[in-house]
């Protein structure tokens, strides 16, 4: 083989190699282009996805913010409910205490009602006793006044008896034992006899022990002998009237009055 053919072959080989190299480069560029396109498409997809994710993240951030606000409101609400619950619990405790106090008060009221009923009954009894005591005191006062009047009259009779006894000693000197003097003597004897009989019948023991000046003893004796005293009171008044009359006659030295039995 001559040199020309050799050069031709070398040249063809070189051309073939260059063409192959260009084809390879073209294929490589094509692959790179496709890869770049794929990457670009992938990048776009990822960018779209990232944008979507960013948008979702924004929405999620909004939701999170809303949730955080809701959480804060819920916390405030829970705190408010806790305060209300604590307040309600305190009110419940106070109500329980109030119910206990009311129950105790009701029991105390029942006891007080019973005691009030008993006190009312006791008050009625006391009023009845007071009424009886007032009546008793009234009767005693009346008896005491009557006894006091009786004692005063009795003293007056005794005083007149003493005066009559003194006057009796001078009575016979008023006349010559004529009929008028005899009548006067009979009346004096009657008054003396009535006074002494009344004294012996009503308060003999008291006069013997204390004398006629002890009004308290006379009143006591009069209370012990209330019936006897009542019966003797009219006689005492009668004797007192006779005594006054006799005293009037003696004081005026009158012998012109006839005294009958």
PDB file of C-alpha atoms in Angstrom:
ATOM      1  CA  UNK A   1       0.000   0.000   0.000  1.00  0.00           C
ATOM      2  CA  UNK A   2       1.370   3.370  -1.043  1.00  0.00           C
ATOM      3  CA  UNK A   3       1.595   6.409   1.166  1.00  0.00           C
ATOM      4  CA  UNK A   4      -1.278   8.128  -0.473  1.00  0.00           C
ATOM      5  CA  UNK A   5      -3.712   5.509   0.492  1.00  0.00           C
ATOM      6  CA  UNK A   6      -2.239   5.467   3.896  1.00  0.00           C
ATOM      7  CA  UNK A   7      -2.772   9.175   4.227  1.00  0.00           C
ATOM      8  CA  UNK A   8      -6.241   8.805   2.839  1.00  0.00           C
ATOM      9  CA  UNK A   9      -7.046   6.161   5.375  1.00  0.00           C
ATOM     10  CA  UNK A  10      -5.567   8.194   8.158  1.00  0.00           C
ATOM     11  CA  UNK A  11      -7.506  11.163   6.980  1.00  0.00           C
ATOM     12  CA  UNK A  12     -10.751   9.164   6.808  1.00  0.00           C
ATOM     13  CA  UNK A  13      -9.984   7.639  10.144  1.00  0.00           C
ATOM     14  CA  UNK A  14      -9.387  11.096  11.561  1.00  0.00           C
ATOM     15  CA  UNK A  15     -12.591  12.345   9.992  1.00  0.00           C
ATOM     16  CA  UNK A  16     -14.450   9.331  11.339  1.00  0.00           C
ATOM     17  CA  UNK A  17     -12.964   9.859  14.757  1.00  0.00           C
ATOM     18  CA  UNK A  18     -13.813  13.550  14.658  1.00  0.00           C
ATOM     19  CA  UNK A  19     -17.301  12.739  13.454  1.00  0.00           C
ATOM     20  CA  UNK A  20     -17.617  10.119  16.182  1.00  0.00           C
ATOM     21  CA  UNK A  21     -16.219  12.582  18.637  1.00  0.00           C
ATOM     22  CA  UNK A  22     -18.721  15.221  17.500  1.00  0.00           C
ATOM     23  CA  UNK A  23     -21.508  12.696  17.649  1.00  0.00           C
ATOM     24  CA  UNK A  24     -20.432  11.770  21.105  1.00  0.00           C
ATOM     25  CA  UNK A  25     -20.238  15.407  22.087  1.00  0.00           C
ATOM     26  CA  UNK A  26     -23.598  16.016  20.481  1.00  0.00           C
ATOM     27  CA  UNK A  27     -25.024  13.054  22.286  1.00  0.00           C
ATOM     28  CA  UNK A  28     -23.381  14.281  25.466  1.00  0.00           C
ATOM     29  CA  UNK A  29     -24.758  17.766  24.937  1.00  0.00           C
ATOM     30  CA  UNK A  30     -28.125  16.273  24.205  1.00  0.00           C
ATOM     31  CA  UNK A  31     -27.943  14.265  27.370  1.00  0.00           C
ATOM     32  CA  UNK A  32     -26.821  17.331  29.266  1.00  0.00           C
ATOM     33  CA  UNK A  33     -29.594  19.305  27.673  1.00  0.00           C
ATOM     34  CA  UNK A  34     -32.126  16.677  28.564  1.00  0.00           C
ATOM     35  CA  UNK A  35     -30.661  16.463  32.035  1.00  0.00           C
ATOM     36  CA  UNK A  36     -30.774  20.222  32.316  1.00  0.00           C
ATOM     37  CA  UNK A  37     -34.326  20.227  31.036  1.00  0.00           C
ATOM     38  CA  UNK A  38     -35.203  17.502  33.484  1.00  0.00           C
ATOM     39  CA  UNK A  39     -33.463  19.360  36.254  1.00  0.00           C
ATOM     40  CA  UNK A  40     -35.147  22.561  35.184  1.00  0.00           C
ATOM     41  CA  UNK A  41     -38.486  20.790  35.110  1.00  0.00           C
ATOM     42  CA  UNK A  42     -37.722  19.193  38.425  1.00  0.00           C
ATOM     43  CA  UNK A  43     -36.618  22.547  39.755  1.00  0.00           C
ATOM     44  CA  UNK A  44     -39.820  24.097  38.527  1.00  0.00           C
ATOM     45  CA  UNK A  45     -41.782  21.300  40.081  1.00  0.00           C
ATOM     46  CA  UNK A  46     -39.898  21.680  43.317  1.00  0.00           C
ATOM     47  CA  UNK A  47     -40.245  25.431  43.095  1.00  0.00           C
ATOM     48  CA  UNK A  48     -43.968  25.004  42.579  1.00  0.00           C
ATOM     49  CA  UNK A  49     -44.065  22.530  45.398  1.00  0.00           C
ATOM     50  CA  UNK A  50     -41.958  24.838  47.539  1.00  0.00           C
ATOM     51  CA  UNK A  51     -44.277  27.715  46.724  1.00  0.00           C
ATOM     52  CA  UNK A  52     -47.211  25.493  47.525  1.00  0.00           C
ATOM     53  CA  UNK A  53     -45.475  24.412  50.691  1.00  0.00           C
ATOM     54  CA  UNK A  54     -44.643  28.038  51.456  1.00  0.00           C
ATOM     55  CA  UNK A  55     -48.251  28.936  50.885  1.00  0.00           C
ATOM     56  CA  UNK A  56     -49.326  26.043  53.027  1.00  0.00           C
ATOM     57  CA  UNK A  57     -46.758  27.087  55.602  1.00  0.00           C
ATOM     58  CA  UNK A  58     -48.179  30.611  55.503  1.00  0.00           C
ATOM     59  CA  UNK A  59     -51.651  29.234  55.932  1.00  0.00           C
ATOM     60  CA  UNK A  60     -50.336  26.902  58.596  1.00  0.00           C
ATOM     61  CA  UNK A  61     -48.643  29.864  60.254  1.00  0.00           C
ATOM     62  CA  UNK A  62     -51.963  31.677  60.166  1.00  0.00           C
ATOM     63  CA  UNK A  63     -53.670  28.601  61.550  1.00  0.00           C
ATOM     64  CA  UNK A  64     -50.946  28.271  64.142  1.00  0.00           C
ATOM     65  CA  UNK A  65     -51.388  31.936  65.058  1.00  0.00           C
ATOM     66  CA  UNK A  66     -55.118  31.430  65.234  1.00  0.00           C
ATOM     67  CA  UNK A  67     -54.565  28.285  67.281  1.00  0.00           C
ATOM     68  CA  UNK A  68     -52.160  30.132  69.551  1.00  0.00           C
ATOM     69  CA  UNK A  69     -54.725  32.887  70.002  1.00  0.00           C
ATOM     70  CA  UNK A  70     -57.367  30.252  70.614  1.00  0.00           C
ATOM     71  CA  UNK A  71     -55.023  28.538  73.040  1.00  0.00           C
ATOM     72  CA  UNK A  72     -54.470  31.825  74.846  1.00  0.00           C
ATOM     73  CA  UNK A  73     -58.207  32.463  74.968  1.00  0.00           C
ATOM     74  CA  UNK A  74     -58.757  28.919  76.167  1.00  0.00           C
ATOM     75  CA  UNK A  75     -56.120  29.388  78.837  1.00  0.00           C
ATOM     76  CA  UNK A  76     -57.807  32.616  79.901  1.00  0.00           C
ATOM     77  CA  UNK A  77     -61.165  30.870  79.802  1.00  0.00           C
ATOM     78  CA  UNK A  78     -59.773  27.948  81.794  1.00  0.00           C
ATOM     79  CA  UNK A  79     -58.280  30.358  84.302  1.00  0.00           C
ATOM     80  CA  UNK A  80     -61.584  32.192  84.504  1.00  0.00           C
ATOM     81  CA  UNK A  81     -63.404  28.877  84.934  1.00  0.00           C
ATOM     82  CA  UNK A  82     -60.917  27.881  87.607  1.00  0.00           C
ATOM     83  CA  UNK A  83     -61.566  31.152  89.425  1.00  0.00           C
ATOM     84  CA  UNK A  84     -65.297  30.651  89.025  1.00  0.00           C
ATOM     85  CA  UNK A  85     -64.955  27.057  90.181  1.00  0.00           C
ATOM     86  CA  UNK A  86     -62.924  28.187  93.179  1.00  0.00           C
ATOM     87  CA  UNK A  87     -65.512  30.863  93.906  1.00  0.00           C
ATOM     88  CA  UNK A  88     -68.330  28.342  93.473  1.00  0.00           C
ATOM     89  CA  UNK A  89     -66.470  25.930  95.721  1.00  0.00           C
ATOM     90  CA  UNK A  90     -66.156  28.630  98.374  1.00  0.00           C
ATOM     91  CA  UNK A  91     -69.839  29.466  97.953  1.00  0.00           C
ATOM     92  CA  UNK A  92     -70.650  25.763  98.223  1.00  0.00           C
ATOM     93  CA  UNK A  93     -68.612  25.527 101.421  1.00  0.00           C
ATOM     94  CA  UNK A  94     -70.359  28.635 102.743  1.00  0.00           C
ATOM     95  CA  UNK A  95     -73.698  27.162 101.706  1.00  0.00           C
ATOM     96  CA  UNK A  96     -72.849  23.891 103.453  1.00  0.00           C
ATOM     97  CA  UNK A  97     -71.851  25.869 106.531  1.00  0.00           C
ATOM     98  CA  UNK A  98     -75.031  27.926 106.190  1.00  0.00           C
ATOM     99  CA  UNK A  99     -77.105  24.751 105.920  1.00  0.00           C
ATOM    100  CA  UNK A 100     -75.380  23.364 109.002  1.00  0.00           C
ATOM    101  CA  UNK A 101     -76.055  26.641 110.811  1.00  0.00           C
ATOM    102  CA  UNK A 102     -79.637  26.630 109.548  1.00  0.00           C
ATOM    103  CA  UNK A 103     -80.056  23.063 110.734  1.00  0.00           C
ATOM    104  CA  UNK A 104     -78.569  24.009 114.078  1.00  0.00           C
ATOM    105  CA  UNK A 105     -80.725  27.149 114.121  1.00  0.00           C
ATOM    106  CA  UNK A 106     -83.788  25.077 113.313  1.00  0.00           C
ATOM    107  CA  UNK A 107     -82.944  22.693 116.139  1.00  0.00           C
ATOM    108  CA  UNK A 108     -82.319  25.650 118.435  1.00  0.00           C
ATOM    109  CA  UNK A 109     -85.608  27.201 117.262  1.00  0.00           C
ATOM    110  CA  UNK A 110     -87.414  23.977 118.088  1.00  0.00           C
ATOM    111  CA  UNK A 111     -85.788  23.956 121.502  1.00  0.00           C
ATOM    112  CA  UNK A 112     -86.640  27.649 121.924  1.00  0.00           C
ATOM    113  CA  UNK A 113     -90.224  27.018 120.825  1.00  0.00           C
ATOM    114  CA  UNK A 114     -90.488  24.250 123.389  1.00  0.00           C
ATOM    115  CA  UNK A 115     -88.901  26.469 126.025  1.00  0.00           C
ATOM    116  CA  UNK A 116     -91.164  29.384 124.990  1.00  0.00           C
ATOM    117  CA  UNK A 117     -94.182  27.113 125.282  1.00  0.00           C
ATOM    118  CA  UNK A 118     -93.006  26.010 128.705  1.00  0.00           C
ATOM    119  CA  UNK A 119     -92.285  29.623 129.643  1.00  0.00           C
ATOM    120  CA  UNK A 120     -95.745  30.652 128.448  1.00  0.00           C
ATOM    121  CA  UNK A 121     -97.268  27.930 130.583  1.00  0.00           C
ATOM    122  CA  UNK A 122     -95.078  29.008 133.490  1.00  0.00           C
ATOM    123  CA  UNK A 123     -96.056  32.632 132.792  1.00  0.00           C
ATOM    124  CA  UNK A 124     -99.724  31.684 132.842  1.00  0.00           C
ATOM    125  CA  UNK A 125     -99.151  29.831 136.097  1.00  0.00           C
ATOM    126  CA  UNK A 126     -97.196  32.797 137.450  1.00  0.00           C
ATOM    127  CA  UNK A 127     -99.981  35.158 136.367  1.00  0.00           C
ATOM    128  CA  UNK A 128    -102.511  32.923 138.062  1.00  0.00           C
ATOM    129  CA  UNK A 129    -100.305  32.813 141.150  1.00  0.00           C
ATOM    130  CA  UNK A 130     -99.875  36.598 140.954  1.00  0.00           C
ATOM    131  CA  UNK A 131    -103.641  36.990 140.667  1.00  0.00           C
ATOM    132  CA  UNK A 132    -104.146  34.719 143.644  1.00  0.00           C
ATOM    133  CA  UNK A 133    -101.401  36.536 145.535  1.00  0.00           C
ATOM    134  CA  UNK A 134    -102.915  39.930 144.625  1.00  0.00           C
ATOM    135  CA  UNK A 135    -106.304  38.741 145.800  1.00  0.00           C
ATOM    136  CA  UNK A 136    -104.687  37.306 148.905  1.00  0.00           C
ATOM    137  CA  UNK A 137    -102.783  40.551 149.496  1.00  0.00           C
ATOM    138  CA  UNK A 138    -105.959  42.534 148.872  1.00  0.00           C
ATOM    139  CA  UNK A 139    -107.846  40.361 151.321  1.00  0.00           C
ATOM    140  CA  UNK A 140    -104.982  40.629 153.779  1.00  0.00           C
ATOM    141  CA  UNK A 141    -104.911  44.392 153.336  1.00  0.00           C
ATOM    142  CA  UNK A 142    -108.636  44.508 153.911  1.00  0.00           C
ATOM    143  CA  UNK A 143    -108.235  42.243 156.930  1.00  0.00           C
ATOM    144  CA  UNK A 144    -105.302  44.329 158.101  1.00  0.00           C
ATOM    145  CA  UNK A 145    -107.295  47.547 157.716  1.00  0.00           C
ATOM    146  CA  UNK A 146    -110.216  45.902 159.473  1.00  0.00           C
ATOM    147  CA  UNK A 147    -107.872  44.586 162.160  1.00  0.00           C
ATOM    148  CA  UNK A 148    -106.253  47.993 162.495  1.00  0.00           C
ATOM    149  CA  UNK A 149    -109.653  49.657 162.821  1.00  0.00           C
ATOM    150  CA  UNK A 150    -110.699  46.977 165.284  1.00  0.00           C
ATOM    151  CA  UNK A 151    -107.514  47.531 167.313  1.00  0.00           C
ATOM    152  CA  UNK A 152    -108.035  51.286 167.332  1.00  0.00           C
ATOM    153  CA  UNK A 153    -111.645  50.867 168.425  1.00  0.00           C
ATOM    154  CA  UNK A 154    -110.593  48.346 171.036  1.00  0.00           C
ATOM    155  CA  UNK A 155    -108.012  50.771 172.375  1.00  0.00           C
ATOM    156  CA  UNK A 156    -110.622  53.535 172.403  1.00  0.00           C
ATOM    157  CA  UNK A 157    -113.017  51.314 174.334  1.00  0.00           C
ATOM    158  CA  UNK A 158    -110.292  50.457 176.815  1.00  0.00           C
ATOM    159  CA  UNK A 159    -109.468  54.132 177.208  1.00  0.00           C
ATOM    160  CA  UNK A 160    -113.139  54.943 177.766  1.00  0.00           C
ATOM    161  CA  UNK A 161    -113.438  52.031 180.161  1.00  0.00           C
ATOM    162  CA  UNK A 162    -110.559  53.451 182.160  1.00  0.00           C
ATOM    163  CA  UNK A 163    -112.133  56.904 182.082  1.00  0.00           C
ATOM    164  CA  UNK A 164    -115.515  55.455 183.032  1.00  0.00           C
ATOM    165  CA  UNK A 165    -113.908  53.591 185.919  1.00  0.00           C
ATOM    166  CA  UNK A 166    -112.422  56.862 187.077  1.00  0.00           C
ATOM    167  CA  UNK A 167    -115.755  58.661 186.616  1.00  0.00           C
ATOM    168  CA  UNK A 168    -117.557  55.812 188.395  1.00  0.00           C
ATOM    169  CA  UNK A 169    -115.717  56.658 191.585  1.00  0.00           C
ATOM    170  CA  UNK A 170    -117.135  60.185 191.519  1.00  0.00           C
ATOM    171  CA  UNK A 171    -120.578  59.214 190.160  1.00  0.00           C
ATOM    172  CA  UNK A 172    -122.330  58.614 193.557  1.00  0.00           C
ATOM    173  CA  UNK A 173    -121.407  62.116 194.606  1.00  0.00           C
ATOM    174  CA  UNK A 174    -123.575  63.559 191.815  1.00  0.00           C
ATOM    175  CA  UNK A 175    -126.846  62.796 193.653  1.00  0.00           C
ATOM    176  CA  UNK A 176    -128.522  61.162 196.661  1.00  0.00           C
ATOM    177  CA  UNK A 177    -128.880  57.699 195.106  1.00  0.00           C
ATOM    178  CA  UNK A 178    -132.108  58.732 193.478  1.00  0.00           C
ATOM    179  CA  UNK A 179    -133.623  56.877 190.526  1.00  0.00           C
ATOM    180  CA  UNK A 180    -131.609  58.867 187.951  1.00  0.00           C
ATOM    181  CA  UNK A 181    -128.345  58.037 189.684  1.00  0.00           C
ATOM    182  CA  UNK A 182    -129.339  54.404 189.916  1.00  0.00           C
ATOM    183  CA  UNK A 183    -130.095  54.318 186.176  1.00  0.00           C
ATOM    184  CA  UNK A 184    -126.750  55.938 185.467  1.00  0.00           C
ATOM    185  CA  UNK A 185    -125.041  53.389 187.715  1.00  0.00           C
ATOM    186  CA  UNK A 186    -126.793  50.543 185.894  1.00  0.00           C
ATOM    187  CA  UNK A 187    -125.661  51.895 182.526  1.00  0.00           C
ATOM    188  CA  UNK A 188    -122.075  52.280 183.729  1.00  0.00           C
ATOM    189  CA  UNK A 189    -122.122  48.722 185.024  1.00  0.00           C
ATOM    190  CA  UNK A 190    -123.502  47.532 181.664  1.00  0.00           C
ATOM    191  CA  UNK A 191    -120.735  49.313 179.728  1.00  0.00           C
ATOM    192  CA  UNK A 192    -118.039  47.958 182.040  1.00  0.00           C
ATOM    193  CA  UNK A 193    -119.466  44.453 181.866  1.00  0.00           C
ATOM    194  CA  UNK A 194    -119.745  44.577 178.027  1.00  0.00           C
ATOM    195  CA  UNK A 195    -116.215  45.914 177.563  1.00  0.00           C
ATOM    196  CA  UNK A 196    -114.685  43.363 179.916  1.00  0.00           C
ATOM    197  CA  UNK A 197    -116.669  40.544 178.316  1.00  0.00           C
ATOM    198  CA  UNK A 198    -115.608  41.667 174.823  1.00  0.00           C
ATOM    199  CA  UNK A 199    -111.994  41.909 175.962  1.00  0.00           C
ATOM    200  CA  UNK A 200    -112.051  38.418 177.468  1.00  0.00           C
ATOM    201  CA  UNK A 201    -113.818  36.894 174.441  1.00  0.00           C
ATOM    202  CA  UNK A 202    -111.604  38.338 171.674  1.00  0.00           C
ATOM    203  CA  UNK A 203    -108.058  39.129 172.732  1.00  0.00           C
ATOM    204  CA  UNK A 204    -107.669  38.004 176.307  1.00  0.00           C
ATOM    205  CA  UNK A 205    -104.414  36.142 175.720  1.00  0.00           C
ATOM    206  CA  UNK A 206    -102.880  39.006 173.732  1.00  0.00           C
ATOM    207  CA  UNK A 207    -103.781  41.603 176.350  1.00  0.00           C
ATOM    208  CA  UNK A 208    -102.334  39.411 179.103  1.00  0.00           C
ATOM    209  CA  UNK A 209     -99.031  38.927 177.224  1.00  0.00           C
ATOM    210  CA  UNK A 210     -98.380  42.273 175.524  1.00  0.00           C
ATOM    211  CA  UNK A 211    -100.955  44.680 176.881  1.00  0.00           C
ATOM    212  CA  UNK A 212    -103.481  46.738 174.912  1.00  0.00           C
ATOM    213  CA  UNK A 213    -100.768  48.926 173.305  1.00  0.00           C
ATOM    214  CA  UNK A 214     -99.351  46.081 171.165  1.00  0.00           C
ATOM    215  CA  UNK A 215    -101.316  46.598 167.953  1.00  0.00           C
ATOM    216  CA  UNK A 216     -99.325  43.962 166.023  1.00  0.00           C
ATOM    217  CA  UNK A 217    -100.193  41.247 168.513  1.00  0.00           C
ATOM    218  CA  UNK A 218    -103.804  42.348 168.475  1.00  0.00           C
ATOM    219  CA  UNK A 219    -103.863  42.181 164.686  1.00  0.00           C
ATOM    220  CA  UNK A 220    -102.280  38.701 164.795  1.00  0.00           C
ATOM    221  CA  UNK A 221    -104.820  37.550 167.320  1.00  0.00           C
ATOM    222  CA  UNK A 222    -107.546  39.087 165.207  1.00  0.00           C
ATOM    223  CA  UNK A 223    -106.329  37.108 162.188  1.00  0.00           C
ATOM    224  CA  UNK A 224    -106.363  33.878 164.223  1.00  0.00           C
ATOM    225  CA  UNK A 225    -109.877  34.636 165.434  1.00  0.00           C
ATOM    226  CA  UNK A 226    -111.215  36.282 162.280  1.00  0.00           C
ATOM    227  CA  UNK A 227    -114.718  34.875 162.667  1.00  0.00           C
ATOM    228  CA  UNK A 228    -114.885  35.723 166.366  1.00  0.00           C
ATOM    229  CA  UNK A 229    -113.518  39.192 165.635  1.00  0.00           C
ATOM    230  CA  UNK A 230    -116.168  39.785 162.981  1.00  0.00           C
ATOM    231  CA  UNK A 231    -118.898  38.787 165.368  1.00  0.00           C
ATOM    232  CA  UNK A 232    -117.429  40.951 168.121  1.00  0.00           C
ATOM    233  CA  UNK A 233    -116.870  43.989 165.930  1.00  0.00           C
ATOM    234  CA  UNK A 234    -120.515  45.068 165.991  1.00  0.00           C
ATOM    235  CA  UNK A 235    -120.592  44.600 169.751  1.00  0.00           C
ATOM    236  CA  UNK A 236    -117.435  46.685 170.008  1.00  0.00           C
ATOM    237  CA  UNK A 237    -119.034  49.514 168.043  1.00  0.00           C
ATOM    238  CA  UNK A 238    -122.128  49.276 170.222  1.00  0.00           C
ATOM    239  CA  UNK A 239    -120.051  49.457 173.399  1.00  0.00           C
ATOM    240  CA  UNK A 240    -118.062  52.369 171.959  1.00  0.00           C
ATOM    241  CA  UNK A 241    -121.276  54.256 171.181  1.00  0.00           C
ATOM    242  CA  UNK A 242    -122.546  53.587 174.690  1.00  0.00           C
ATOM    243  CA  UNK A 243    -119.231  54.715 176.075  1.00  0.00           C
ATOM    244  CA  UNK A 244    -119.349  57.969 174.134  1.00  0.00           C
ATOM    245  CA  UNK A 245    -122.886  58.530 175.297  1.00  0.00           C
ATOM    246  CA  UNK A 246    -122.037  57.780 178.895  1.00  0.00           C
ATOM    247  CA  UNK A 247    -118.960  59.965 178.734  1.00  0.00           C
ATOM    248  CA  UNK A 248    -121.116  62.795 177.373  1.00  0.00           C
ATOM    249  CA  UNK A 249    -123.572  62.389 180.211  1.00  0.00           C
ATOM    250  CA  UNK A 250    -120.904  62.323 182.899  1.00  0.00           C
ATOM    251  CA  UNK A 251    -119.019  65.285 181.465  1.00  0.00           C
ATOM    252  CA  UNK A 252    -122.196  67.370 181.411  1.00  0.00           C
ATOM    253  CA  UNK A 253    -123.373  66.132 184.871  1.00  0.00           C
ATOM    254  CA  UNK A 254    -126.720  65.265 183.355  1.00  0.00           C
ATOM    255  CA  UNK A 255    -129.118  63.197 185.519  1.00  0.00           C
ATOM    256  CA  UNK A 256    -132.279  63.909 183.550  1.00  0.00           C
ATOM    257  CA  UNK A 257    -131.938  61.024 181.118  1.00  0.00           C
ATOM    258  CA  UNK A 258    -133.544  57.686 181.898  1.00  0.00           C
ATOM    259  CA  UNK A 259    -131.581  54.651 180.803  1.00  0.00           C
ATOM    260  CA  UNK A 260    -133.508  51.444 180.196  1.00  0.00           C
ATOM    261  CA  UNK A 261    -132.244  47.931 179.951  1.00  0.00           C
TER     262      UNK A 261
END
